[in-house]
Structures are given as structure tokens and as C-alpha cells.
Amino acid sequence: MQRYLDRFEALLGPTPVKAITLDVLGRERTIHLKLEGHNLTGSIKARTAYGLVRGLVQDGKVKRGVELLESTSGNLGVALASMTRSLGIGFTAVVDPLSTQESRDRMKSLGARVVMVDTADATGAYLLSRIEKVQELLAADDRYVWVNQYESPRNPEIHRRLTGPEILDQMQTVPDAVFIAVSTGGTFAGVSRCFRERGLDTRMVAVDINGSVAYGGTPGPRHLSGIGASRRSSFLEPSLVDHYSYVSAGEAALYCRRILRETGTHLGASSGAVVAACVRFLEEHPGVTDPLCVCADGGEKYQDTVYNDGWLAAIGETPLPAGASGTVGTGNAR
Ligand SMILES: Cc1ncc(COP(=O)(O)O)c(C=O)c1O
């Protein structure tokens, strides 16, 4: 087991960082994109899965006959399905209709059992219903071990130990602002802690979707997978957050399309949100020269959502004008 985990860690990253330029209010601005779609299993969640599973192995919880159990928007489930298959143990993923068909198919093809929850929770999304289903399964069968990405300290820790240092090692200058999408908040909290521990004055910007309560506030409808949460993050301590930015699904879609059109880079939905927040920040901070956006996954899975006009219309969002500069709305930012 240990040998497999060491091999997995050696293959995690480094993912490429690509510098693009965008016209922001008539001025060419550079943005560095860290492309986690190139990571093992296609997303940043390979790192999270590795940290969580390694922790469970250290705790003696991964043994023959157990079945790992997790609530997932898709990417973590694909990574866990890949790892559990190699470790020879079972895996059950609790998903909801916002997860992409592609992620569900991949989990199944890797041998996972996929349980769909289709009742929305009180916030209008599904995360709380997914967690209820996890509790129900745990009570019914003691073979289950809940990975619990929402509360395990191994989630932020792996990003503090791996993702943060990797960014600093591969950038020629320390980024002066870093933008990271939030769901559990684990990626953001870990990277921010790494930067804080090194005494860097990089502005750490958490990027969320309208309607999410990951950092408090009032819940509202959400339509994208991977970004946002129906419950407060256990990891987003205010001391780690310099700025908290809210983006709409329309803005995320605008930037996914703009980046594809202008740079040929195919980003996933949460990455479009992150770039939208970055552009807004650049409009307000003319002195920022080296911003870095952590792009959690690639665009392949999102052809039917952010890249699809019919989907946007169905959720009541109009695609914002093509080629618009950095002029995005302010969402429900506080
Ligand atoms: C595409 C995508 N972006 C962002 C995130 C947010 O990551 P975290 O849970 O570490 O906040 C996730 C998590 O599932 C994701 O799948």
C-alpha cells in the first residue's frame, strides 16, 4: 500500500502554469493559469484524494473488506475510484444531478458504486441531501468508512504540503495575488496557509459562486458542480482570506468561452469563475502584475453546461456579451 501511495505522490504534478494576456479595461494584463486538468485523473482533486486516502491508511482504516464512502461533485469521486481500484478496496460515491454524466460514467468504469441523490436540500442545492445519504449508508453497514473531505484536516494539509510549494517552485516571481475556487475550501486554505507560513504578502482571493454559503451568507440556487457549498466550510479561517469574491454562472461561462476563444485553453466551470474574479480584481488593482489562477479542471466535461447557450438560458442566465473586457457584475459580494 505504502509503495502505491509513494508512486501516486510522485506522479501528482507538477501541473503546467501557462501565462496568458487579456485586455482588461484597454490594458494588456498577464494572468498565470495553473492547469490542474493536466493532473492525475484530470483535476486538482487527485491531490485531495491522495491526502485523504493516505491519512486513512496511516490511521489503519484501509483494510481488505472496507468500502470507502464519499459525497462528491464528481472530481474527487473519480480520483477516489481510481485509487481504491488500485488498492483493491470498494468505493461508493454519493452524487447529485449537478455532477456531470462524464464523471459518473468514469467512476462506474473504475468500479465504483454510484448512488444518486435527487432531492434538493433546504438551500435549493444537494450537498446536505448527499451528506444525509452518507449518514444513512454509514448507519446501515459498518463496512463503510467515510472519507469526509468536509472535515478531515488531511484535505487542506495536502495542499499546504504539495500544491502551495509547487506553485512557488515553478513561478519565476512570487504571485502577487492568487485566486482559488471554493467548495470545501480545502484547496484554498492549504495553499493560503503555505503562503502565510512563508511570510509572503500575496493577496489570497477565494472565489465562490452566488448562492453558496461556504463562507456564510444567505443560500440561493446554484447550478454548477465543483464550486460553492450548501454548508459553511470548516477550513476557511478569516485569517487565511484577504478577499472573498462571488461570481455568477453567467460570468463563469463568459470567461470559459473568452479564454477558449482568445487563448485556446479549455477551462472547466470553476476555472471560468476564478478568471472572472481575477479580471474584476485586476480592474480594481492596476498595480497587480503577476496574478495566478488555480484552474481546478479542464473544459471537456462542461460542453453541456457553461459552453451551452441552451443550458444558460434554462437557468435564467444570458451569456454575457462576447469579447467584453473585464466588465463583470459584482455578484453578491460582501
Ligand atoms: C472543478 C472544481 N473546482 C473547485 C473545487 C473546490 O475545491 P475545494 O473542495 O478544495 O474547495 C472542486 C472540488 O470538488 C472542483 O471539483
mmCIF file of C-alpha atoms and ligand atoms in Angstrom:
data_model
loop_
_atom_site.group_PDB
_atom_site.id
_atom_site.type_symbol
_atom_site.label_atom_id
_atom_site.label_comp_id
_atom_site.label_asym_id
_atom_site.label_seq_id
_atom_site.Cartn_x
_atom_site.Cartn_y
_atom_site.Cartn_z
ATOM 1 C CA MET A 1 0.000 0.000 0.000
ATOM 2 C CA GLN A 2 2.744 2.397 1.021
ATOM 3 C CA ARG A 3 4.608 1.756 -2.249
ATOM 4 C CA TYR A 4 1.481 2.519 -4.284
ATOM 5 C CA LEU A 5 0.917 5.762 -2.312
ATOM 6 C CA ASP A 6 4.522 6.888 -2.788
ATOM 7 C CA ARG A 7 4.254 6.215 -6.530
ATOM 8 C CA PHE A 8 0.961 8.139 -6.694
ATOM 9 C CA GLU A 9 2.512 11.135 -4.906
ATOM 10 C CA ALA A 10 5.483 11.130 -7.280
ATOM 11 C CA LEU A 11 3.091 11.386 -10.234
ATOM 12 C CA LEU A 12 0.988 14.246 -8.799
ATOM 13 C CA GLY A 13 2.069 17.342 -10.721
ATOM 14 C CA PRO A 14 3.859 19.475 -11.357
ATOM 15 C CA THR A 15 0.980 20.707 -13.496
ATOM 16 C CA PRO A 16 1.785 23.353 -16.103
ATOM 17 C CA VAL A 17 1.496 27.089 -15.485
ATOM 18 C CA LYS A 18 0.592 28.977 -18.637
ATOM 19 C CA ALA A 19 0.818 32.771 -18.894
ATOM 20 C CA ILE A 20 -1.972 34.375 -20.931
ATOM 21 C CA THR A 21 -2.682 38.019 -21.636
ATOM 22 C CA LEU A 22 -6.139 39.567 -21.547
ATOM 23 C CA ASP A 23 -7.346 43.047 -22.364
ATOM 24 C CA VAL A 24 -8.629 44.459 -19.086
ATOM 25 C CA LEU A 25 -10.127 47.949 -19.445
ATOM 26 C CA GLY A 26 -7.978 48.623 -22.519
ATOM 27 C CA ARG A 27 -4.705 47.411 -20.961
ATOM 28 C CA GLU A 28 -2.939 44.080 -21.658
ATOM 29 C CA ARG A 29 -2.641 42.198 -18.369
ATOM 30 C CA THR A 30 -0.822 38.909 -17.753
ATOM 31 C CA ILE A 31 -2.582 36.121 -15.868
ATOM 32 C CA HIS A 32 -0.849 32.852 -14.931
ATOM 33 C CA LEU A 33 -3.116 29.805 -15.196
ATOM 34 C CA LYS A 34 -2.155 26.687 -13.229
ATOM 35 C CA LEU A 35 -3.762 23.920 -15.241
ATOM 36 C CA GLU A 36 -4.848 21.172 -12.863
ATOM 37 C CA GLY A 37 -6.802 19.470 -15.639
ATOM 38 C CA HIS A 38 -3.371 18.001 -16.503
ATOM 39 C CA ASN A 39 -3.118 16.303 -13.116
ATOM 40 C CA LEU A 40 -3.710 12.583 -12.491
ATOM 41 C CA THR A 41 -7.411 11.730 -13.066
ATOM 42 C CA GLY A 42 -7.946 15.152 -14.681
ATOM 43 C CA SER A 43 -8.350 17.524 -11.738
ATOM 44 C CA ILE A 44 -6.862 19.074 -8.614
ATOM 45 C CA LYS A 45 -8.928 16.592 -6.613
ATOM 46 C CA ALA A 46 -6.294 13.910 -7.300
ATOM 47 C CA ARG A 47 -4.205 15.762 -4.708
ATOM 48 C CA THR A 48 -7.092 15.933 -2.231
ATOM 49 C CA ALA A 49 -7.948 12.238 -2.733
ATOM 50 C CA TYR A 50 -4.321 11.303 -2.197
ATOM 51 C CA GLY A 51 -4.083 13.310 1.054
ATOM 52 C CA LEU A 52 -7.331 11.849 2.392
ATOM 53 C CA VAL A 53 -6.565 8.216 1.482
ATOM 54 C CA ARG A 54 -3.003 8.422 2.746
ATOM 55 C CA GLY A 55 -4.382 9.688 6.079
ATOM 56 C CA LEU A 56 -6.856 6.814 6.290
ATOM 57 C CA VAL A 57 -4.061 4.309 5.529
ATOM 58 C CA GLN A 58 -1.928 5.865 8.302
ATOM 59 C CA ASP A 59 -4.880 5.551 10.684
ATOM 60 C CA GLY A 60 -5.187 1.826 9.845
ATOM 61 C CA LYS A 61 -8.662 2.306 8.359
ATOM 62 C CA VAL A 62 -7.929 0.989 4.875
ATOM 63 C CA LYS A 63 -8.015 -2.801 5.028
ATOM 64 C CA ARG A 64 -9.423 -5.596 2.955
ATOM 65 C CA GLY A 65 -13.213 -5.687 3.051
ATOM 66 C CA VAL A 66 -13.796 -1.971 3.756
ATOM 67 C CA GLU A 67 -15.720 0.250 1.400
ATOM 68 C CA LEU A 68 -14.749 3.932 1.260
ATOM 69 C CA LEU A 69 -17.744 6.254 1.091
ATOM 70 C CA GLU A 70 -17.817 9.890 -0.008
ATOM 71 C CA SER A 71 -20.166 12.646 -1.084
ATOM 72 C CA THR A 72 -18.712 14.158 -4.256
ATOM 73 C CA SER A 73 -19.495 16.634 -7.009
ATOM 74 C CA GLY A 74 -17.552 14.348 -9.368
ATOM 75 C CA ASN A 75 -13.834 15.107 -9.471
ATOM 76 C CA LEU A 76 -12.988 13.761 -6.016
ATOM 77 C CA GLY A 77 -15.069 10.669 -6.758
ATOM 78 C CA VAL A 78 -13.144 9.936 -9.956
ATOM 79 C CA ALA A 79 -9.830 10.276 -8.099
ATOM 80 C CA LEU A 80 -11.021 8.093 -5.199
ATOM 81 C CA ALA A 81 -12.389 5.468 -7.619
ATOM 82 C CA SER A 82 -9.006 5.281 -9.310
ATOM 83 C CA MET A 83 -7.121 4.944 -6.010
ATOM 84 C CA THR A 84 -9.482 2.411 -4.410
ATOM 85 C CA ARG A 85 -9.359 0.231 -7.502
ATOM 86 C CA SER A 86 -5.559 0.115 -7.291
ATOM 87 C CA LEU A 87 -5.712 -0.562 -3.542
ATOM 88 C CA GLY A 88 -8.206 -3.393 -4.048
ATOM 89 C CA ILE A 89 -10.961 -1.939 -1.850
ATOM 90 C CA GLY A 90 -14.517 -0.832 -2.628
ATOM 91 C CA PHE A 91 -15.803 2.706 -3.127
ATOM 92 C CA THR A 92 -19.296 4.177 -3.046
ATOM 93 C CA ALA A 93 -19.797 7.731 -4.363
ATOM 94 C CA VAL A 94 -22.879 9.739 -3.391
ATOM 95 C CA VAL A 95 -23.555 12.226 -6.192
ATOM 96 C CA ASP A 96 -26.326 14.597 -7.316
ATOM 97 C CA PRO A 97 -27.749 15.744 -10.635
ATOM 98 C CA LEU A 98 -25.268 18.665 -10.887
ATOM 99 C CA SER A 99 -22.390 16.209 -11.323
ATOM 100 C CA THR A 100 -21.512 15.608 -14.958
ATOM 101 C CA GLN A 101 -22.532 12.398 -16.729
ATOM 102 C CA GLU A 102 -18.895 12.049 -17.769
ATOM 103 C CA SER A 103 -17.713 11.957 -14.108
ATOM 104 C CA ARG A 104 -20.412 9.442 -13.158
ATOM 105 C CA ASP A 105 -19.506 7.200 -16.096
ATOM 106 C CA ARG A 106 -15.822 7.391 -15.227
ATOM 107 C CA MET A 107 -16.444 6.441 -11.600
ATOM 108 C CA LYS A 108 -18.510 3.448 -12.705
ATOM 109 C CA SER A 109 -15.945 2.346 -15.258
ATOM 110 C CA LEU A 110 -13.360 2.399 -12.441
ATOM 111 C CA GLY A 111 -15.546 0.004 -10.427
ATOM 112 C CA ALA A 112 -17.243 2.494 -8.060
ATOM 113 C CA ARG A 113 -20.852 2.191 -6.933
ATOM 114 C CA VAL A 114 -22.600 5.487 -7.711
ATOM 115 C CA VAL A 115 -25.609 6.475 -5.582
ATOM 116 C CA MET A 116 -27.650 9.401 -6.961
ATOM 117 C CA VAL A 117 -29.454 11.747 -4.577
ATOM 118 C CA ASP A 118 -32.066 13.813 -6.371
ATOM 119 C CA THR A 119 -33.920 15.642 -3.600
ATOM 120 C CA ALA A 120 -32.713 19.220 -3.216
ATOM 121 C CA ASP A 121 -31.785 20.341 0.305
ATOM 122 C CA ALA A 122 -33.235 23.391 2.075
ATOM 123 C CA THR A 123 -30.742 25.657 0.247
ATOM 124 C CA GLY A 124 -32.045 24.511 -3.151
ATOM 125 C CA ALA A 125 -28.853 22.530 -3.909
ATOM 126 C CA TYR A 126 -27.943 18.964 -2.945
ATOM 127 C CA LEU A 127 -24.918 18.878 -0.679
ATOM 128 C CA LEU A 128 -26.865 18.474 2.563
ATOM 129 C CA SER A 129 -29.002 15.724 0.988
ATOM 130 C CA ARG A 130 -25.826 13.950 -0.122
ATOM 131 C CA ILE A 131 -24.429 14.086 3.415
ATOM 132 C CA GLU A 132 -27.739 12.781 4.798
ATOM 133 C CA LYS A 133 -27.458 9.820 2.405
ATOM 134 C CA VAL A 134 -23.862 9.215 3.554
ATOM 135 C CA GLN A 135 -25.057 9.136 7.203
ATOM 136 C CA GLU A 136 -27.842 6.721 6.259
ATOM 137 C CA LEU A 137 -25.413 4.351 4.493
ATOM 138 C CA LEU A 138 -22.923 4.536 7.398
ATOM 139 C CA ALA A 139 -25.663 3.579 9.859
ATOM 140 C CA ALA A 140 -26.774 0.667 7.686
ATOM 141 C CA ASP A 141 -23.429 -1.064 7.058
ATOM 142 C CA ASP A 142 -20.270 -0.990 9.176
ATOM 143 C CA ARG A 143 -18.040 -1.848 6.215
ATOM 144 C CA TYR A 144 -18.300 1.809 5.171
ATOM 145 C CA VAL A 145 -15.540 4.278 6.021
ATOM 146 C CA TRP A 146 -16.482 7.927 5.334
ATOM 147 C CA VAL A 147 -13.587 9.789 3.730
ATOM 148 C CA ASN A 148 -15.139 13.144 4.806
ATOM 149 C CA GLN A 149 -13.466 15.777 2.662
ATOM 150 C CA TYR A 150 -15.525 18.424 4.507
ATOM 151 C CA GLU A 151 -13.855 17.950 7.885
ATOM 152 C CA SER A 152 -10.667 15.919 7.501
ATOM 153 C CA PRO A 153 -7.617 18.111 8.213
ATOM 154 C CA ARG A 154 -5.829 15.974 5.587
ATOM 155 C CA ASN A 155 -7.726 17.918 2.899
ATOM 156 C CA PRO A 156 -6.131 21.372 3.430
ATOM 157 C CA GLU A 157 -2.903 19.774 4.671
ATOM 158 C CA ILE A 158 -2.063 18.133 1.348
ATOM 159 C CA HIS A 159 -2.435 21.481 -0.436
ATOM 160 C CA ARG A 160 -0.259 23.162 2.181
ATOM 161 C CA ARG A 161 2.383 20.477 1.718
ATOM 162 C CA LEU A 162 2.205 19.930 -2.063
ATOM 163 C CA THR A 163 0.157 22.459 -4.046
ATOM 164 C CA GLY A 164 1.432 25.661 -2.409
ATOM 165 C CA PRO A 165 5.162 24.766 -2.623
ATOM 166 C CA GLU A 166 4.707 23.544 -6.213
ATOM 167 C CA ILE A 167 3.289 26.945 -7.240
ATOM 168 C CA LEU A 168 6.177 28.786 -5.587
ATOM 169 C CA ASP A 169 8.799 26.453 -7.094
ATOM 170 C CA GLN A 170 7.574 26.865 -10.641
ATOM 171 C CA MET A 171 6.867 30.621 -10.734
ATOM 172 C CA GLN A 172 9.774 32.902 -11.562
ATOM 173 C CA THR A 173 8.310 35.618 -9.334
ATOM 174 C CA VAL A 174 6.074 35.139 -6.336
ATOM 175 C CA PRO A 175 2.479 35.771 -7.496
ATOM 176 C CA ASP A 176 1.123 38.998 -6.012
ATOM 177 C CA ALA A 177 -2.447 37.626 -5.982
ATOM 178 C CA VAL A 178 -3.727 34.025 -6.035
ATOM 179 C CA PHE A 179 -7.309 33.058 -6.992
ATOM 180 C CA ILE A 180 -8.767 29.677 -5.980
ATOM 181 C CA ALA A 181 -12.316 28.291 -6.282
ATOM 182 C CA VAL A 182 -14.009 27.187 -3.091
ATOM 183 C CA SER A 183 -16.256 24.270 -2.277
ATOM 184 C CA THR A 184 -14.959 22.510 0.849
ATOM 185 C CA GLY A 185 -12.362 25.304 0.970
ATOM 186 C CA GLY A 186 -9.565 22.733 1.418
ATOM 187 C CA THR A 187 -7.503 23.763 -1.603
ATOM 188 C CA PHE A 188 -7.707 27.459 -0.758
ATOM 189 C CA ALA A 189 -6.982 27.007 2.961
ATOM 190 C CA GLY A 190 -3.951 24.777 2.343
ATOM 191 C CA VAL A 191 -2.353 26.996 -0.313
ATOM 192 C CA SER A 192 -3.053 30.141 1.703
ATOM 193 C CA ARG A 193 -1.524 28.608 4.832
ATOM 194 C CA CYS A 194 1.620 27.721 2.852
ATOM 195 C CA PHE A 195 1.967 31.310 1.599
ATOM 196 C CA ARG A 196 1.278 32.758 5.075
ATOM 197 C CA GLU A 197 3.841 30.458 6.723
ATOM 198 C CA ARG A 198 6.468 31.713 4.304
ATOM 199 C CA GLY A 199 5.659 35.311 5.215
ATOM 200 C CA LEU A 200 4.585 36.254 1.662
ATOM 201 C CA ASP A 201 2.309 39.249 1.170
ATOM 202 C CA THR A 202 0.455 37.662 -1.776
ATOM 203 C CA ARG A 203 -3.234 38.572 -1.719
ATOM 204 C CA MET A 204 -5.218 35.356 -1.310
ATOM 205 C CA VAL A 205 -8.583 35.569 -3.081
ATOM 206 C CA ALA A 206 -11.233 32.880 -2.511
ATOM 207 C CA VAL A 207 -13.698 32.592 -5.396
ATOM 208 C CA ASP A 208 -17.227 31.332 -4.811
ATOM 209 C CA ILE A 209 -20.458 31.134 -6.753
ATOM 210 C CA ASN A 210 -23.562 33.200 -5.994
ATOM 211 C CA GLY A 211 -25.878 31.318 -3.615
ATOM 212 C CA SER A 212 -23.079 29.408 -1.830
ATOM 213 C CA VAL A 213 -22.770 29.599 1.957
ATOM 214 C CA ALA A 214 -19.208 28.223 2.158
ATOM 215 C CA TYR A 215 -18.165 31.490 3.864
ATOM 216 C CA GLY A 216 -21.561 32.343 5.395
ATOM 217 C CA GLY A 217 -24.358 34.440 3.932
ATOM 218 C CA THR A 218 -27.775 33.549 2.541
ATOM 219 C CA PRO A 219 -28.196 30.417 0.421
ATOM 220 C CA GLY A 220 -29.573 30.648 -3.106
ATOM 221 C CA PRO A 221 -29.953 28.388 -6.122
ATOM 222 C CA ARG A 222 -26.718 27.032 -7.598
ATOM 223 C CA HIS A 223 -26.308 25.309 -10.925
ATOM 224 C CA LEU A 224 -22.605 24.499 -11.296
ATOM 225 C CA SER A 225 -20.742 21.489 -9.945
ATOM 226 C CA GLY A 226 -17.400 21.769 -8.173
ATOM 227 C CA ILE A 227 -17.731 25.327 -6.835
ATOM 228 C CA GLY A 228 -19.868 26.506 -3.898
ATOM 229 C CA ALA A 229 -21.380 24.702 -0.918
ATOM 230 C CA SER A 230 -24.656 24.401 0.995
ATOM 231 C CA ARG A 231 -22.785 24.390 4.303
ATOM 232 C CA ARG A 232 -20.097 26.522 5.840
ATOM 233 C CA SER A 233 -16.524 25.466 5.151
ATOM 234 C CA SER A 234 -14.624 24.007 8.114
ATOM 235 C CA PHE A 235 -11.345 25.289 6.680
ATOM 236 C CA LEU A 236 -11.855 28.923 5.617
ATOM 237 C CA GLU A 237 -10.473 30.765 8.617
ATOM 238 C CA PRO A 238 -10.797 34.536 8.062
ATOM 239 C CA SER A 239 -7.042 34.984 8.701
ATOM 240 C CA LEU A 240 -6.366 32.986 5.506
ATOM 241 C CA VAL A 241 -8.678 35.078 3.286
ATOM 242 C CA ASP A 242 -7.700 38.535 2.005
ATOM 243 C CA HIS A 243 -10.626 38.891 -0.358
ATOM 244 C CA TYR A 244 -13.771 36.824 -0.999
ATOM 245 C CA SER A 245 -15.291 37.139 -4.462
ATOM 246 C CA TYR A 246 -18.695 35.911 -5.706
ATOM 247 C CA VAL A 247 -19.321 35.125 -9.368
ATOM 248 C CA SER A 248 -22.491 34.152 -11.278
ATOM 249 C CA ALA A 249 -22.802 31.118 -13.553
ATOM 250 C CA GLY A 250 -23.113 33.565 -16.494
ATOM 251 C CA GLU A 251 -19.787 35.201 -15.618
ATOM 252 C CA ALA A 252 -18.103 31.798 -15.237
ATOM 253 C CA ALA A 253 -19.463 30.843 -18.678
ATOM 254 C CA LEU A 254 -18.335 34.125 -20.244
ATOM 255 C CA TYR A 255 -14.761 33.606 -19.096
ATOM 256 C CA CYS A 256 -14.652 29.908 -20.008
ATOM 257 C CA ARG A 257 -15.622 30.921 -23.551
ATOM 258 C CA ARG A 258 -13.412 34.000 -23.697
ATOM 259 C CA ILE A 259 -10.311 32.081 -22.584
ATOM 260 C CA LEU A 260 -11.031 29.307 -25.093
ATOM 261 C CA ARG A 261 -11.561 31.795 -27.923
ATOM 262 C CA GLU A 262 -8.607 34.058 -27.146
ATOM 263 C CA THR A 263 -6.022 31.561 -25.884
ATOM 264 C CA GLY A 264 -7.191 28.087 -26.957
ATOM 265 C CA THR A 265 -7.260 26.924 -23.315
ATOM 266 C CA HIS A 266 -10.309 24.846 -22.413
ATOM 267 C CA LEU A 267 -11.209 25.536 -18.775
ATOM 268 C CA GLY A 268 -13.791 23.930 -16.506
ATOM 269 C CA ALA A 269 -16.640 25.944 -14.969
ATOM 270 C CA SER A 270 -14.986 26.784 -11.632
ATOM 271 C CA SER A 271 -11.885 27.954 -13.501
ATOM 272 C CA GLY A 272 -14.027 30.337 -15.579
ATOM 273 C CA ALA A 273 -15.334 31.729 -12.275
ATOM 274 C CA VAL A 274 -11.792 32.108 -10.961
ATOM 275 C CA VAL A 275 -10.634 34.013 -14.060
ATOM 276 C CA ALA A 276 -13.764 36.244 -13.905
ATOM 277 C CA ALA A 277 -12.898 37.138 -10.290
ATOM 278 C CA CYS A 278 -9.261 37.720 -11.254
ATOM 279 C CA VAL A 279 -10.211 40.118 -14.069
ATOM 280 C CA ARG A 280 -12.508 42.056 -11.726
ATOM 281 C CA PHE A 281 -9.646 42.259 -9.200
ATOM 282 C CA LEU A 282 -7.236 43.490 -11.890
ATOM 283 C CA GLU A 283 -9.701 46.225 -12.850
ATOM 284 C CA GLU A 284 -9.664 47.409 -9.259
ATOM 285 C CA HIS A 285 -5.926 46.856 -8.643
ATOM 286 C CA PRO A 286 -3.890 48.312 -11.509
ATOM 287 C CA GLY A 287 -0.603 47.574 -9.700
ATOM 288 C CA VAL A 288 -1.030 43.781 -9.645
ATOM 289 C CA THR A 289 1.386 42.272 -12.199
ATOM 290 C CA ASP A 290 1.609 38.524 -11.560
ATOM 291 C CA PRO A 291 -1.779 37.079 -10.594
ATOM 292 C CA LEU A 292 -2.148 33.288 -10.569
ATOM 293 C CA CYS A 293 -5.439 31.439 -11.095
ATOM 294 C CA VAL A 294 -5.610 27.831 -9.922
ATOM 295 C CA CYS A 295 -7.742 26.140 -12.602
ATOM 296 C CA ALA A 296 -9.166 23.019 -10.948
ATOM 297 C CA ASP A 297 -10.064 21.087 -14.106
ATOM 298 C CA GLY A 298 -10.414 21.284 -17.889
ATOM 299 C CA GLY A 299 -13.471 22.068 -20.012
ATOM 300 C CA GLU A 300 -14.172 18.650 -21.561
ATOM 301 C CA LYS A 301 -16.913 17.759 -19.054
ATOM 302 C CA TYR A 302 -18.728 21.080 -19.405
ATOM 303 C CA GLN A 303 -19.878 21.093 -23.040
ATOM 304 C CA ASP A 304 -23.499 20.699 -21.891
ATOM 305 C CA THR A 305 -23.310 23.441 -19.239
ATOM 306 C CA VAL A 306 -21.140 26.572 -19.386
ATOM 307 C CA TYR A 307 -20.322 26.044 -23.076
ATOM 308 C CA ASN A 308 -24.005 25.575 -23.977
ATOM 309 C CA ASP A 309 -26.312 28.582 -24.608
ATOM 310 C CA GLY A 310 -29.477 26.485 -24.076
ATOM 311 C CA TRP A 311 -28.308 25.430 -20.605
ATOM 312 C CA LEU A 312 -27.515 29.041 -19.669
ATOM 313 C CA ALA A 313 -30.934 30.201 -20.853
ATOM 314 C CA ALA A 314 -32.614 27.371 -18.911
ATOM 315 C CA ILE A 315 -31.038 28.543 -15.622
ATOM 316 C CA GLY A 316 -32.035 32.141 -16.371
ATOM 317 C CA GLU A 317 -28.550 33.410 -17.286
ATOM 318 C CA THR A 318 -27.874 35.097 -20.574
ATOM 319 C CA PRO A 319 -24.388 34.594 -21.960
ATOM 320 C CA LEU A 320 -22.758 37.965 -21.320
ATOM 321 C CA PRO A 321 -21.575 39.816 -24.420
ATOM 322 C CA ALA A 322 -18.746 38.016 -26.198
ATOM 323 C CA GLY A 323 -15.418 39.816 -26.065
ATOM 324 C CA ALA A 324 -16.482 42.054 -23.172
ATOM 325 C CA SER A 325 -13.442 43.326 -21.343
ATOM 326 C CA GLY A 326 -13.216 42.788 -17.625
ATOM 327 C CA THR A 327 -16.665 44.214 -17.056
ATOM 328 C CA VAL A 328 -18.377 41.567 -15.000
ATOM 329 C CA GLY A 329 -21.123 42.052 -12.427
ATOM 330 C CA THR A 330 -20.458 42.173 -8.732
ATOM 331 C CA GLY A 331 -22.492 39.121 -7.723
ATOM 332 C CA ASN A 332 -23.490 39.065 -4.063
ATOM 333 C CA ALA A 333 -20.010 40.031 -2.911
ATOM 334 C CA ARG A 334 -19.765 41.270 0.632
HETATM 335 C C1 LIG B 1 -13.856 21.742 -10.522
HETATM 336 C C2 LIG B 1 -13.639 22.053 -9.081
HETATM 337 N N1 LIG B 1 -13.265 23.299 -8.742
HETATM 338 C C3 LIG B 1 -13.077 23.654 -7.454
HETATM 339 C C4 LIG B 1 -13.272 22.752 -6.419
HETATM 340 C C5 LIG B 1 -13.155 23.234 -4.984
HETATM 341 O O1 LIG B 1 -12.202 22.584 -4.239
HETATM 342 P P1 LIG B 1 -12.247 22.543 -2.651
HETATM 343 O O2 LIG B 1 -13.238 21.488 -2.257
HETATM 344 O O3 LIG B 1 -10.854 22.207 -2.258
HETATM 345 O O4 LIG B 1 -12.671 23.886 -2.140
HETATM 346 C C6 LIG B 1 -13.670 21.448 -6.744
HETATM 347 C C7 LIG B 1 -13.961 20.486 -5.699
HETATM 348 O O5 LIG B 1 -14.598 19.474 -5.896
HETATM 349 C C8 LIG B 1 -13.845 21.087 -8.109
HETATM 350 O O6 LIG B 1 -14.218 19.841 -8.459
#
